[in-house]
Coordinates of C-alpha atoms in Angstrom, one line a residue:
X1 CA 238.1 -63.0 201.6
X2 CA 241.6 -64.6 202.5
X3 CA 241.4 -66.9 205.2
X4 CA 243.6 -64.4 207.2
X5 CA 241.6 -61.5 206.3
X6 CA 238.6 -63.5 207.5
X7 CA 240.4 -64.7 210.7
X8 CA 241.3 -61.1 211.7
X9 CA 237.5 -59.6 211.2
X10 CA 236.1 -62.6 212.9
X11 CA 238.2 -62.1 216.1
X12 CA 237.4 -58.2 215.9
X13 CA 233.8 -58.9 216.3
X14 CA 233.8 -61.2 219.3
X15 CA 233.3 -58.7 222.1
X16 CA 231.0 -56.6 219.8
X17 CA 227.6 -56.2 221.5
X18 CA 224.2 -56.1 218.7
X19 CA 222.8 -52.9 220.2
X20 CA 223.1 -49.4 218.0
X21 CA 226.2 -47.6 219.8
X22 CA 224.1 -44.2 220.3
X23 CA 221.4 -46.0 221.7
X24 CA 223.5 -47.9 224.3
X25 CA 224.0 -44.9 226.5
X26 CA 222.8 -44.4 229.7
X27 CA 221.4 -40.5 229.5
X28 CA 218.8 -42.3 227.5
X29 CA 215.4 -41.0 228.9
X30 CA 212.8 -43.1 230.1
X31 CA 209.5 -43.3 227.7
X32 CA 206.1 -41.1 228.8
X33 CA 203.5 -43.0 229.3
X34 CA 201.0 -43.9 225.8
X35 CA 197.6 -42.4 225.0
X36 CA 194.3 -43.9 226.9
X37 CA 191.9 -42.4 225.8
X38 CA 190.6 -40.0 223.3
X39 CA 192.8 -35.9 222.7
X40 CA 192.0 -33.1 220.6
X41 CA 194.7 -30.7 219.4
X42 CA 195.4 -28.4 216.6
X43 CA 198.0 -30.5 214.7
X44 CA 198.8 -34.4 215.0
X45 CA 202.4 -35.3 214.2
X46 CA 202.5 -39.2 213.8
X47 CA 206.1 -40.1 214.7
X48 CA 208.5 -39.5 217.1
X49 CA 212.3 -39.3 215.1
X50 CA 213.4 -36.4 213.4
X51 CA 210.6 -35.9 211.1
X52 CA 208.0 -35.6 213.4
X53 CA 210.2 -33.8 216.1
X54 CA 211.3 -30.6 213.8
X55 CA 207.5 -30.5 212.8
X56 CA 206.1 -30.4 216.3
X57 CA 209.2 -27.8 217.8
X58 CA 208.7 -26.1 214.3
X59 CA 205.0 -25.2 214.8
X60 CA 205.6 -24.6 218.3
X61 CA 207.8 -21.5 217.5
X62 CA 205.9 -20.8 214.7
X63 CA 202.6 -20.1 216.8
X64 CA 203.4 -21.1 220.4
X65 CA 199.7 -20.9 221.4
X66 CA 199.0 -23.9 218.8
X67 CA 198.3 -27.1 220.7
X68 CA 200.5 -30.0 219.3
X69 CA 200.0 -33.7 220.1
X70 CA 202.9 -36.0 218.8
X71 CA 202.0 -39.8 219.1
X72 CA 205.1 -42.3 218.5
X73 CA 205.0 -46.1 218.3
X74 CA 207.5 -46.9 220.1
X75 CA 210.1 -44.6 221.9
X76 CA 211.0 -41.5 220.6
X77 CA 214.7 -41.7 218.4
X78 CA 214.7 -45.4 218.7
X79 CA 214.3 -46.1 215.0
X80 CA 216.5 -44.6 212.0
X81 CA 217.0 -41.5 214.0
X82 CA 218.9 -43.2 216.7
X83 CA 220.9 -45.5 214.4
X84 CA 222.2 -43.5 211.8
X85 CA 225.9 -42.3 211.2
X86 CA 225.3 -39.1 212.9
X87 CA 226.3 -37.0 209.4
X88 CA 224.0 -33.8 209.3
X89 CA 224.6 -32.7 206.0
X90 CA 223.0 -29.1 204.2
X91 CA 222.3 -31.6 201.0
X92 CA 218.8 -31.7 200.3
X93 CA 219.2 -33.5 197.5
X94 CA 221.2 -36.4 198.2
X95 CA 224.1 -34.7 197.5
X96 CA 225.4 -32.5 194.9
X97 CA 226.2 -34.5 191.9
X98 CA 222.1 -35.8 192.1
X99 CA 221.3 -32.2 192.0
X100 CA 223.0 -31.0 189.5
X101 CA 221.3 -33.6 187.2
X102 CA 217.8 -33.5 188.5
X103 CA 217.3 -29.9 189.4
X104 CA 219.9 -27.8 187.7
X105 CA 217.9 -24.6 187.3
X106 CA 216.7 -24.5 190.9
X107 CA 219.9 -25.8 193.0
X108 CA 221.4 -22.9 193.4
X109 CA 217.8 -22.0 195.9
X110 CA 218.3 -26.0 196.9
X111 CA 222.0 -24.9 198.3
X112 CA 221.1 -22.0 199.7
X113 CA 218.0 -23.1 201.6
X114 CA 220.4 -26.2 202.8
X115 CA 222.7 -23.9 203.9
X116 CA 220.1 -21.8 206.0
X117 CA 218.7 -25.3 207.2
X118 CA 222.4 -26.5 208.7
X119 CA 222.7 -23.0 210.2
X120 CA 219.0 -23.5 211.7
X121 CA 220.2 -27.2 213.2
X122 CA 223.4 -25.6 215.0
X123 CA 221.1 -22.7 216.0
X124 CA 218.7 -24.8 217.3
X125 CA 221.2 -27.3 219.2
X126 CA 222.7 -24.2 221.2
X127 CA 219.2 -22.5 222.0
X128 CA 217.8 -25.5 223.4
X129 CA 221.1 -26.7 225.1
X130 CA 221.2 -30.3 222.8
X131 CA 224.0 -32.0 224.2
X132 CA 224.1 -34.2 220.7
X133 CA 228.2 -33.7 220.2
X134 CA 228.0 -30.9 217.0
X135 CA 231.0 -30.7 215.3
X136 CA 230.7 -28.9 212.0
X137 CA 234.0 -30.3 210.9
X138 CA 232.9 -31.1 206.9
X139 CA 232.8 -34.3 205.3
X140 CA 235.7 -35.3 202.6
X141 CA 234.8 -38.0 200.1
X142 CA 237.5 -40.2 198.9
X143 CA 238.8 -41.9 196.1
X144 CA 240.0 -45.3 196.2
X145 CA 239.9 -46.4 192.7
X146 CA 241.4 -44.3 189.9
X147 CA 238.0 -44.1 188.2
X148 CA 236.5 -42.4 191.1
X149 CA 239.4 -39.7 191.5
X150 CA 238.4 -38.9 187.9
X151 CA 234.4 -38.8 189.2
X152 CA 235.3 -36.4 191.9
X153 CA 237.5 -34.2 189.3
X154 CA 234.5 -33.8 187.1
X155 CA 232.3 -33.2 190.2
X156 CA 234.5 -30.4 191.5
X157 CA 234.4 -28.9 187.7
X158 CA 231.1 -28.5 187.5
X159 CA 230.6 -27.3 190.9
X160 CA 233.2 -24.6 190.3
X161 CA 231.8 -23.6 187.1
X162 CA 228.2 -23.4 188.5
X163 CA 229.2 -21.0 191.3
X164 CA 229.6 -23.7 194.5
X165 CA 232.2 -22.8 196.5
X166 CA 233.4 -24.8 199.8
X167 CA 234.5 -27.7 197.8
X168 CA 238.6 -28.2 197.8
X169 CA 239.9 -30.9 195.6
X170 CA 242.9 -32.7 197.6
X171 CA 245.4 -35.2 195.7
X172 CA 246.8 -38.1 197.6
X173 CA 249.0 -36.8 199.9
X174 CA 246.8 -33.9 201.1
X175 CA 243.9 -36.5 202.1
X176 CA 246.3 -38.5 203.4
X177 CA 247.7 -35.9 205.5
X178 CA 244.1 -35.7 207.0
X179 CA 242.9 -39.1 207.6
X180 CA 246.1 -41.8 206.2
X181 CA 245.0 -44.8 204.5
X182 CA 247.0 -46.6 202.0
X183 CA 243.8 -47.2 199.9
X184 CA 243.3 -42.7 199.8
X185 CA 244.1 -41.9 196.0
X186 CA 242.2 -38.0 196.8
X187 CA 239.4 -36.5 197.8
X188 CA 236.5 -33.8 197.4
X189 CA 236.2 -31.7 201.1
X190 CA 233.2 -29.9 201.7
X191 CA 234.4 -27.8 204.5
X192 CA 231.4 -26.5 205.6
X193 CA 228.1 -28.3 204.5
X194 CA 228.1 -31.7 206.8
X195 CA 228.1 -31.7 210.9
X196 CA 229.2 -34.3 213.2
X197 CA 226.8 -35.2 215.8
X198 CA 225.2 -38.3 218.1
X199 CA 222.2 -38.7 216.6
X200 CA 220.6 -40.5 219.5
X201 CA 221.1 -37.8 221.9
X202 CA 220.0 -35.1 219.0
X203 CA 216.4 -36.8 218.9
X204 CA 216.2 -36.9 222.6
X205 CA 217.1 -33.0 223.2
X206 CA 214.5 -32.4 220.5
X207 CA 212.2 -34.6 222.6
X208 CA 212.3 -32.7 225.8
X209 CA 212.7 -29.4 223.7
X210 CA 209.0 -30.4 222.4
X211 CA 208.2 -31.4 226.3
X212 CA 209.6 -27.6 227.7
X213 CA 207.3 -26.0 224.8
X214 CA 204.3 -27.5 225.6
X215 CA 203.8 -30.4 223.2
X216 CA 201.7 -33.3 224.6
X217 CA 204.1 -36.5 223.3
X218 CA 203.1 -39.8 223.9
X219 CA 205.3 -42.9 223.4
X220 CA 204.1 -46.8 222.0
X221 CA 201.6 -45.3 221.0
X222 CA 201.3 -46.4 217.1
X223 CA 198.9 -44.6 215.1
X224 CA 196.9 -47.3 213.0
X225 CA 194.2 -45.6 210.9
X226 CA 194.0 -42.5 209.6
X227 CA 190.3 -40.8 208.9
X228 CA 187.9 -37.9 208.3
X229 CA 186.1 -36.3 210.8
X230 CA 184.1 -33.1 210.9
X231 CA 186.0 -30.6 210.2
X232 CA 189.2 -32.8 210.9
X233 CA 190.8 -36.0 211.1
X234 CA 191.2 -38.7 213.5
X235 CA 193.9 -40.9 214.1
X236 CA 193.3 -44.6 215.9
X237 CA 195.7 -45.8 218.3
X238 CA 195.6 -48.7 220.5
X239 CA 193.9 -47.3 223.6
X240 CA 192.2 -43.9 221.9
X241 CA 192.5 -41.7 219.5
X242 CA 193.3 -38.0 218.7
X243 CA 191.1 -35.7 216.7
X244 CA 193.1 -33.1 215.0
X245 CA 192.4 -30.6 212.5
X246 CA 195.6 -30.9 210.8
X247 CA 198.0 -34.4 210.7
X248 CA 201.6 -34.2 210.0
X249 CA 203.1 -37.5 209.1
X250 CA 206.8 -38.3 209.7
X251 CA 206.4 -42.0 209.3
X252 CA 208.9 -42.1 206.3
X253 CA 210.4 -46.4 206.1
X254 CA 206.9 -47.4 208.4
X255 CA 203.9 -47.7 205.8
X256 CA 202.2 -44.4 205.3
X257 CA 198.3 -43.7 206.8
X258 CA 198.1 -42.6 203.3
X259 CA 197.9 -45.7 201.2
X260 CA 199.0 -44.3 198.0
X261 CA 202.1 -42.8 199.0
X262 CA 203.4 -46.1 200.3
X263 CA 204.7 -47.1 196.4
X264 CA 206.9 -44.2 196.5
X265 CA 209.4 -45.9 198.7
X266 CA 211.0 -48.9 200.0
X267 CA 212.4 -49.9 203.1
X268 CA 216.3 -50.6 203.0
X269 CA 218.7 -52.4 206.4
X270 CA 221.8 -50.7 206.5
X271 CA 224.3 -51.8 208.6
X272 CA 227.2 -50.2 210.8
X273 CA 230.1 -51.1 213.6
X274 CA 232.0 -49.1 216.1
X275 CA 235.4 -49.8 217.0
X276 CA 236.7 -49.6 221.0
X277 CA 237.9 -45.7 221.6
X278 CA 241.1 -45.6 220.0
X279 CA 244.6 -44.7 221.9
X280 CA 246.9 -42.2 221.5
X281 CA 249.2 -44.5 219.0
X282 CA 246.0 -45.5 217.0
X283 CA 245.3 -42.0 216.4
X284 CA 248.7 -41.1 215.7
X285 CA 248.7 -43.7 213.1
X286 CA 245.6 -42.7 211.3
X287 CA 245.6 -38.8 211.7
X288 CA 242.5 -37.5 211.3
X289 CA 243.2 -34.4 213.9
X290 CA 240.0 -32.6 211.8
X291 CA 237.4 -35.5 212.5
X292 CA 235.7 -34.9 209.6
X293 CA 233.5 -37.2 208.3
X294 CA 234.5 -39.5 205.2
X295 CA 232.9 -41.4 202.7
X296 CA 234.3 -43.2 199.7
X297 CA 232.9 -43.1 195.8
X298 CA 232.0 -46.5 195.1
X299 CA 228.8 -47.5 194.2
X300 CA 228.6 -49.8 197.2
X301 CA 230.5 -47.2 199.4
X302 CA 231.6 -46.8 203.2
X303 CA 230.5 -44.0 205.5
X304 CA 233.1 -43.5 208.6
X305 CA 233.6 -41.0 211.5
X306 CA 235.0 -40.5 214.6
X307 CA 233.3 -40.3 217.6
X308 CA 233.2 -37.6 220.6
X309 CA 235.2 -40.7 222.8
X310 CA 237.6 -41.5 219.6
X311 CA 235.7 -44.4 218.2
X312 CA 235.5 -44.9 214.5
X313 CA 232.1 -45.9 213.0
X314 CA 232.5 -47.7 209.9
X315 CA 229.2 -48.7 207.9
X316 CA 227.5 -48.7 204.5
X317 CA 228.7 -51.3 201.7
X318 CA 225.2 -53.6 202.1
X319 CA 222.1 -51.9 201.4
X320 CA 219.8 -55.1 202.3
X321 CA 216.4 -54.8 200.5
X322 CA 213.6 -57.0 201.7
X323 CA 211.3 -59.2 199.6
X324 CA 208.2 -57.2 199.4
X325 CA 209.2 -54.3 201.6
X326 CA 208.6 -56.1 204.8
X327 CA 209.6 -54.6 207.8
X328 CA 211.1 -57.5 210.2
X329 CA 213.1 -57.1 213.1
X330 CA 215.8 -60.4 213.4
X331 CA 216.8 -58.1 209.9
X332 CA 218.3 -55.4 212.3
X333 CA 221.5 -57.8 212.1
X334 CA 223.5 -59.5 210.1
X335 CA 226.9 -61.1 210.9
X336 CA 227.3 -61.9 207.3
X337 CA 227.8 -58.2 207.0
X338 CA 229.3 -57.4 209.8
X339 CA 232.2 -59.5 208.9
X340 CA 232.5 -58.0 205.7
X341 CA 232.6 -54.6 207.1
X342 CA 235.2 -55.8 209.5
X343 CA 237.3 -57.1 206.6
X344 CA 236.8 -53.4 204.8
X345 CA 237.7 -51.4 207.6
X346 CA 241.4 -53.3 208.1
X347 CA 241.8 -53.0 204.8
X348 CA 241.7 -49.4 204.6
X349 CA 243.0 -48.9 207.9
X350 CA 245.6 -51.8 208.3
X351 CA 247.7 -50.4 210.9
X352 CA 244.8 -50.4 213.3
X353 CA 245.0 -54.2 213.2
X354 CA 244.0 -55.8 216.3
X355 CA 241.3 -53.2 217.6
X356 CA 238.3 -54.3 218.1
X357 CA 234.7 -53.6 217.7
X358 CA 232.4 -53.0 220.6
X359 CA 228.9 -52.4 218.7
X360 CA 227.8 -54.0 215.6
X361 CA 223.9 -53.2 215.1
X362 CA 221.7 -52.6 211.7
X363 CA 218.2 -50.7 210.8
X364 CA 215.8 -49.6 208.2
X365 CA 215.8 -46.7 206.1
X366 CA 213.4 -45.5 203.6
X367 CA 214.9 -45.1 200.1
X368 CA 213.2 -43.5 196.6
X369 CA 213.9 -43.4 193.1
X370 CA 215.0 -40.1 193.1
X371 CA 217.1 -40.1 196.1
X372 CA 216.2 -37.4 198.0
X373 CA 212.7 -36.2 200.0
X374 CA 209.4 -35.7 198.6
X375 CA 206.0 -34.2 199.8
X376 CA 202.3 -33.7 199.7
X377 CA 199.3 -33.8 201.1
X378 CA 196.0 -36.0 201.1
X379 CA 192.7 -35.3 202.6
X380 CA 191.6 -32.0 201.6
X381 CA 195.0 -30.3 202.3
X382 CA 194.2 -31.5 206.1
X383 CA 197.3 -33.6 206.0
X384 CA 200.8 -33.4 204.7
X385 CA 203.6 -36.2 204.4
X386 CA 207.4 -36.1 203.5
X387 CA 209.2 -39.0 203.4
X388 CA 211.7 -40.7 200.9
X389 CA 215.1 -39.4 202.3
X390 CA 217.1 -42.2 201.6
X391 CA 220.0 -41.7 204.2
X392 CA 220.3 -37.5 204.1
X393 CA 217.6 -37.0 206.7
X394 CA 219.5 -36.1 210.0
X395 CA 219.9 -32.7 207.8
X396 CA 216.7 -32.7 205.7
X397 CA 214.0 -33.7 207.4
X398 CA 214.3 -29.9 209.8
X399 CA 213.7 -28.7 206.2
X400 CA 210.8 -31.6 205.7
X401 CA 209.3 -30.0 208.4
X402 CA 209.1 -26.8 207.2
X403 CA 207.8 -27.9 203.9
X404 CA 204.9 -30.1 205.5
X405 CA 203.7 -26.5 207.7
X406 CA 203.6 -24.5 204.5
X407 CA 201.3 -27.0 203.4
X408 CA 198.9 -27.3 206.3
X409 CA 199.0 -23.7 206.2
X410 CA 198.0 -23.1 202.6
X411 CA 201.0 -21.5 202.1
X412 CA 202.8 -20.4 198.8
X413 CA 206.5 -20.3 200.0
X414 CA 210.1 -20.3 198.2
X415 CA 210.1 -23.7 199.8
X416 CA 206.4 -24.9 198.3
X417 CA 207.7 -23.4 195.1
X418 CA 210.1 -25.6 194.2
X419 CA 210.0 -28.3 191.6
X420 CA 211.5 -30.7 194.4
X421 CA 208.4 -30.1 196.2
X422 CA 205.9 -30.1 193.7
X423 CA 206.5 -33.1 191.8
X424 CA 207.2 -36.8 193.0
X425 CA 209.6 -39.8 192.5
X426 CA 208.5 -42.6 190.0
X427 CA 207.3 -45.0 192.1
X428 CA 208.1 -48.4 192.7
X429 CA 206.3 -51.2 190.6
X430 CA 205.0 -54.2 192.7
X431 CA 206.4 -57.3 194.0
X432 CA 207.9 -59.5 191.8
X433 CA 208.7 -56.6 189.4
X434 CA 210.5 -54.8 192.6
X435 CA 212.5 -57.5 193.9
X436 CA 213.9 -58.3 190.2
X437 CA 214.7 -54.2 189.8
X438 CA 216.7 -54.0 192.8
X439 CA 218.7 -56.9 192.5
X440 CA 219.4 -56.5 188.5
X441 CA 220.4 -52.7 190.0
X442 CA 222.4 -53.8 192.9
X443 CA 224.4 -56.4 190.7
X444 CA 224.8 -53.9 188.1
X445 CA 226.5 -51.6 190.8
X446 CA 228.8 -54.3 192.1
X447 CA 229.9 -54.9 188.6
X448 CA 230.5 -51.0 187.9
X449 CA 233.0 -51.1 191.1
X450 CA 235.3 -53.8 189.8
X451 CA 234.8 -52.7 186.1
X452 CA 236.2 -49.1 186.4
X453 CA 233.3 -47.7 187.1
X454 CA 231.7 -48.6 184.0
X455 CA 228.1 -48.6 183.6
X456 CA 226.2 -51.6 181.7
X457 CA 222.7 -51.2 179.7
X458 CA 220.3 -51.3 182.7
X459 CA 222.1 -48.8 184.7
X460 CA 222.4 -46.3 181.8
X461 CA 218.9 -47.1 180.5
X462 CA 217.8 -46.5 184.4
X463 CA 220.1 -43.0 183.9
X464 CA 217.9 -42.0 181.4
X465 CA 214.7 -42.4 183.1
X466 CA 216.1 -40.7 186.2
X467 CA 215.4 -44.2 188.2
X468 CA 218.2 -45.9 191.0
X469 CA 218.6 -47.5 194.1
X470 CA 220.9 -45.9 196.9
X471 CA 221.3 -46.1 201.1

C-alpha cells in the first residue's frame, strides 16, 4: 500500500467505533430472562439467529398447537445473524455458478424452491410487520479485472442456455451508469433473486414474531449437552434443562451437540466497515439510484450496499481462519483488515475521498467444502441439524428450516428428496492437515487474482474433488 493510500485509510478509520453497525441501534430489544429450571415441549430449537428462528415460527404455523421451546446462548441475532451484509439471496447453493457444477440435474428444483423461499421471506416480513428495511432491489456482480468479465460472460452463457432467466449481462458503461467506479469493466445483474435488508432488525422481528405465536424463548441460555431420554431427548443448560421429543439444532459456526457433524465445517472471521451516511454530492458522484447490492469476481472479493440512511457497507477480501477452529472473541476485530478494506473501498470509489467510517466490527461464519447448507439427523431421527451455509444464510437458512421439519416429521418431501439434502460435504481433515489446506488454498486464490485468474495444481486438483474454501 502507498504511503498516501495508507495515510488516507488510516485517517478514515479514526472515528470508526468496533461495534457491528446493525447491532448499534437503539430499537434493539432487551434479552428475556434464561431458563431455571427444568421445561418440556414438543420441539427444542437450540439457537436463537436465523436458523433456529424460521424453525421455531416455521413449526408454529405448521401446527400452532405444537409447544416450541427455543433456548439461545446469548441474545437472540447477536451472532452472524446480526453482523452479516444484510444480502438475502434465493441461492441455495452458494450461488449459481456452484450449482451448476455440483447439482446440474436438480438446479432447476434448487432455483425454483429458492425462488418460492425469497417470496416466503418478503411474505413473511409484511405478515408479521418486520421493520428489517426489505428492498428487493437485486444484486449486480462486477468485473474488475478482464479475466473476470470473461467469467461472468461464460456464466451468463450457461445460464441462458440452461433456461435461467433474470440475469442481464451489462458492459462498462451500463454498470457504470448504475453504481460508477473507475475499476467497473461489467457486470452480471440478477434483478430479482437478492433482497436488501438490516439483518439485525430481521432476527429481532422474527424474535417477537416467535414471542406473539406462543414460543417459550429463553436468552444466555447455552445448551451444553445433548442426550437420550425416554421417549426423547434432553438438552443441559446452565440452570436446567428441557426435555423435548424432537431437537432442532441451528447452531451452524458454534460446535454441534452432535459430535460428528462438527468436521463438516469450520469457523471463518469475516470482516466489514460502514461509511458515515453519504450527502447529496457523494451520491451524485457514485450513482447507485437502484441500491442494489454489489459484489465483485475475485477470488478474495468485496461485498457492498447501501444502507436504508445512505451508508455504504463495504466488507469481504479476508476470510480469517483460525488454527484449530477456535472460536475466540478479541478475533471479532482486526485493524489490519480494516485498513486494508479502507484502502479498497477508495480505490474503487476515489471520488468519495475523505468520508469516513463510523463502524468497523468482524464475526464468525461457518463455512464447508461444498459451499452451501447441508442436513441430517442423529438420534433416532429425534433430532435434525443444518448447518454449513458459508455466507448465503440470511436466504437459506428459512429453507434450512423447512428441510430440518420434514425430517423430525418423517417426511418424504421435494425438499428431503434432493441430492443437496441427502448427501454431505467432504469433511475437514484434522489440525495440522486443516490449517496447511486452508492456507495452501487461500494463497493459491491470491495468486489466481494477480495471475489472470489462472488456476495452479492444488486449486485444479481441489476442482476435481469438488473441495474449496469460501466466506
Amino acid at each position: 500500500m502507498a504511503p498516501g493510500a495508507m495515510r488516507t485509510a488510516a485517517a478514515s478509520l479514526a472515528d470508526a467505533q468496533p461495534v457491528a453497525y446493525w447491532l448499534d441501534d437503539p430499537g434493539r430489544p432487551g434479552a428475556v430472562p434464561a431458563l431455571a429450571g427444568d421445561e418440556r415441549c414438543d420441539l427444542l430449537v437450540v439457537g436463537g439467529g436465523y436458523s433456529g428462528l424460521w424453525t421455531a415460527l416455521l413449526a408454529k404455523e405448521r401446527d400452532p398447537q405444537r409447544d416450541v421451546v427455543l433456548i439461545e446462548g446469548r441474545e437472540v441475532g447477536w451472532a452472524a445473524s446480526g453482523r452479516n451484509g444484510g444480502f438475502c439471496s434465493a441461492s441455495l447453493t452458494h450461488g449459481l455458478a456452484n450449482g451448476l457444477s455440483r447439482w446440474p440435474g436438480e438446479l432447476r428444483t434448487l432455483e425454483d424452491l429458492g425462488g418460492s423461499n425469497l417470496d416466503g421471506i418478503e411474505s413473511a416480513v409484511e405478515r408479521y410487520g418486520i421493520d428489517c428495511d426489505f428492498e428487493r432491489t437485486g444484486d449486480i456482480s462486477v468485473a474488475t479485472q478482464p479475466h473476470q468479465l470473461e467469467d461472468l460472460r461464460q456464466l451468463h452463457g450457461e445460464a441462458t442456455e440452461a433456461g435461467f432467466a433474470g440475469l442481464d449481462l451489462l458492459d462498462g458503461e451500463e454498470v457504470r451508469a448504475e453504481v460508477d467506479s473507475p475499476t467497473f469493466l461489467g457486470g452480471l445483474w440478477d434483478r430479482r433473486g437478492v433482497a436488501m435488508l438490516n439483518p439485525a432488525r430481521l432476527a429481532w422481528g422474527l424474535k417477537r414474531a416467535c414471542l406473539d405465536l406462543g414460543v417459550r424463548i429463553y436468552e444466555n441460555t447455552p445448551g451444553l449437552e445433548l442426550a437420550r431420554s425416554g421417549p426423547g431427548m434432553a438438552v443441559r443448560t446452565p440452570y436446567g434443562r428441557v426435555l423435548a421429543r424432537h431437537v432442532a439444532l441451528g447452531t451452524n459456526v458454534f460446535p454441534s451437540l452432535v459430535r460428528r457433524v462438527r468436521p463438516y465445517t469450520v469457523p471463518v472471521y469475516d470482516y466489514a466497515l460502514t461509511t458515515e451516511p453519504l450527502d447529496e454530492d457523494q451520491l451524485g458522484a457514485i450513482g447507485w439510484r437502484g441500491r442494489q447490492g454489489l459484489s465483485d469476481g475475485a477470488n478474495q472479493f468485496h461485498y457492498f450496499r447501501i444502507t436504508a440512511d445512505n451508508r455504504i457497507l463495504w466488507g469481504g477480501y479476508d476470510a480469517i481462519y483460525p488454527y484449530g477452529g477456535r472460536l475466540d472473541a478479541a478475533l471479532d476485530h482486526r485493524p489490519e483488515t480494516y485498513l486494508k478494506l479502507a484502502s479498497h473501498f477508495f480505490a474503487c470509489f476515489p471520488q468519495l475521498e475523505g468520508l469516513r467510517f463510523s463502524h468497523a466490527w468482524g464475526g464468525a461464519i461457518d463455512t464447508c467444502s461444498r459451499f452451501s447448507a447441508f442436513f441430517g439427523t442423529a438420534h433416532g431421527g429425534r433430532v435434525a441439524y443444518a448447518a454449513g451455509y458459508t455466507g448465503l444464510g440470511v436466504g437459506a437458512t428459512r429453507f434450512g428450516a423447512d428441510v430440518m421439519l420434514d425430517l423430525l416429521a418423517g417426511e418424504r418431501t421435494e425438499r428431503t428428496e434432493l441430492e443437496m439434502v441427502r448427501t454431505k460435504p467432504v469433511p475437514f481433515p484434522p489440525e495440522p492437515a486443516a490449517w496447511a489446506g486452508i492456507g495452501l488454498t487461500k494463497w493459491s486464490l491470491a495468486r489466481a487474482d494477480v495471475r489472470g485468474g489462472r488456476r495452479n495444481l492444488w486449486l485444479r486438483a481441489m476442482d476435481r474433488v469438488g473441495l474449496g474454501f469460501d466466506s
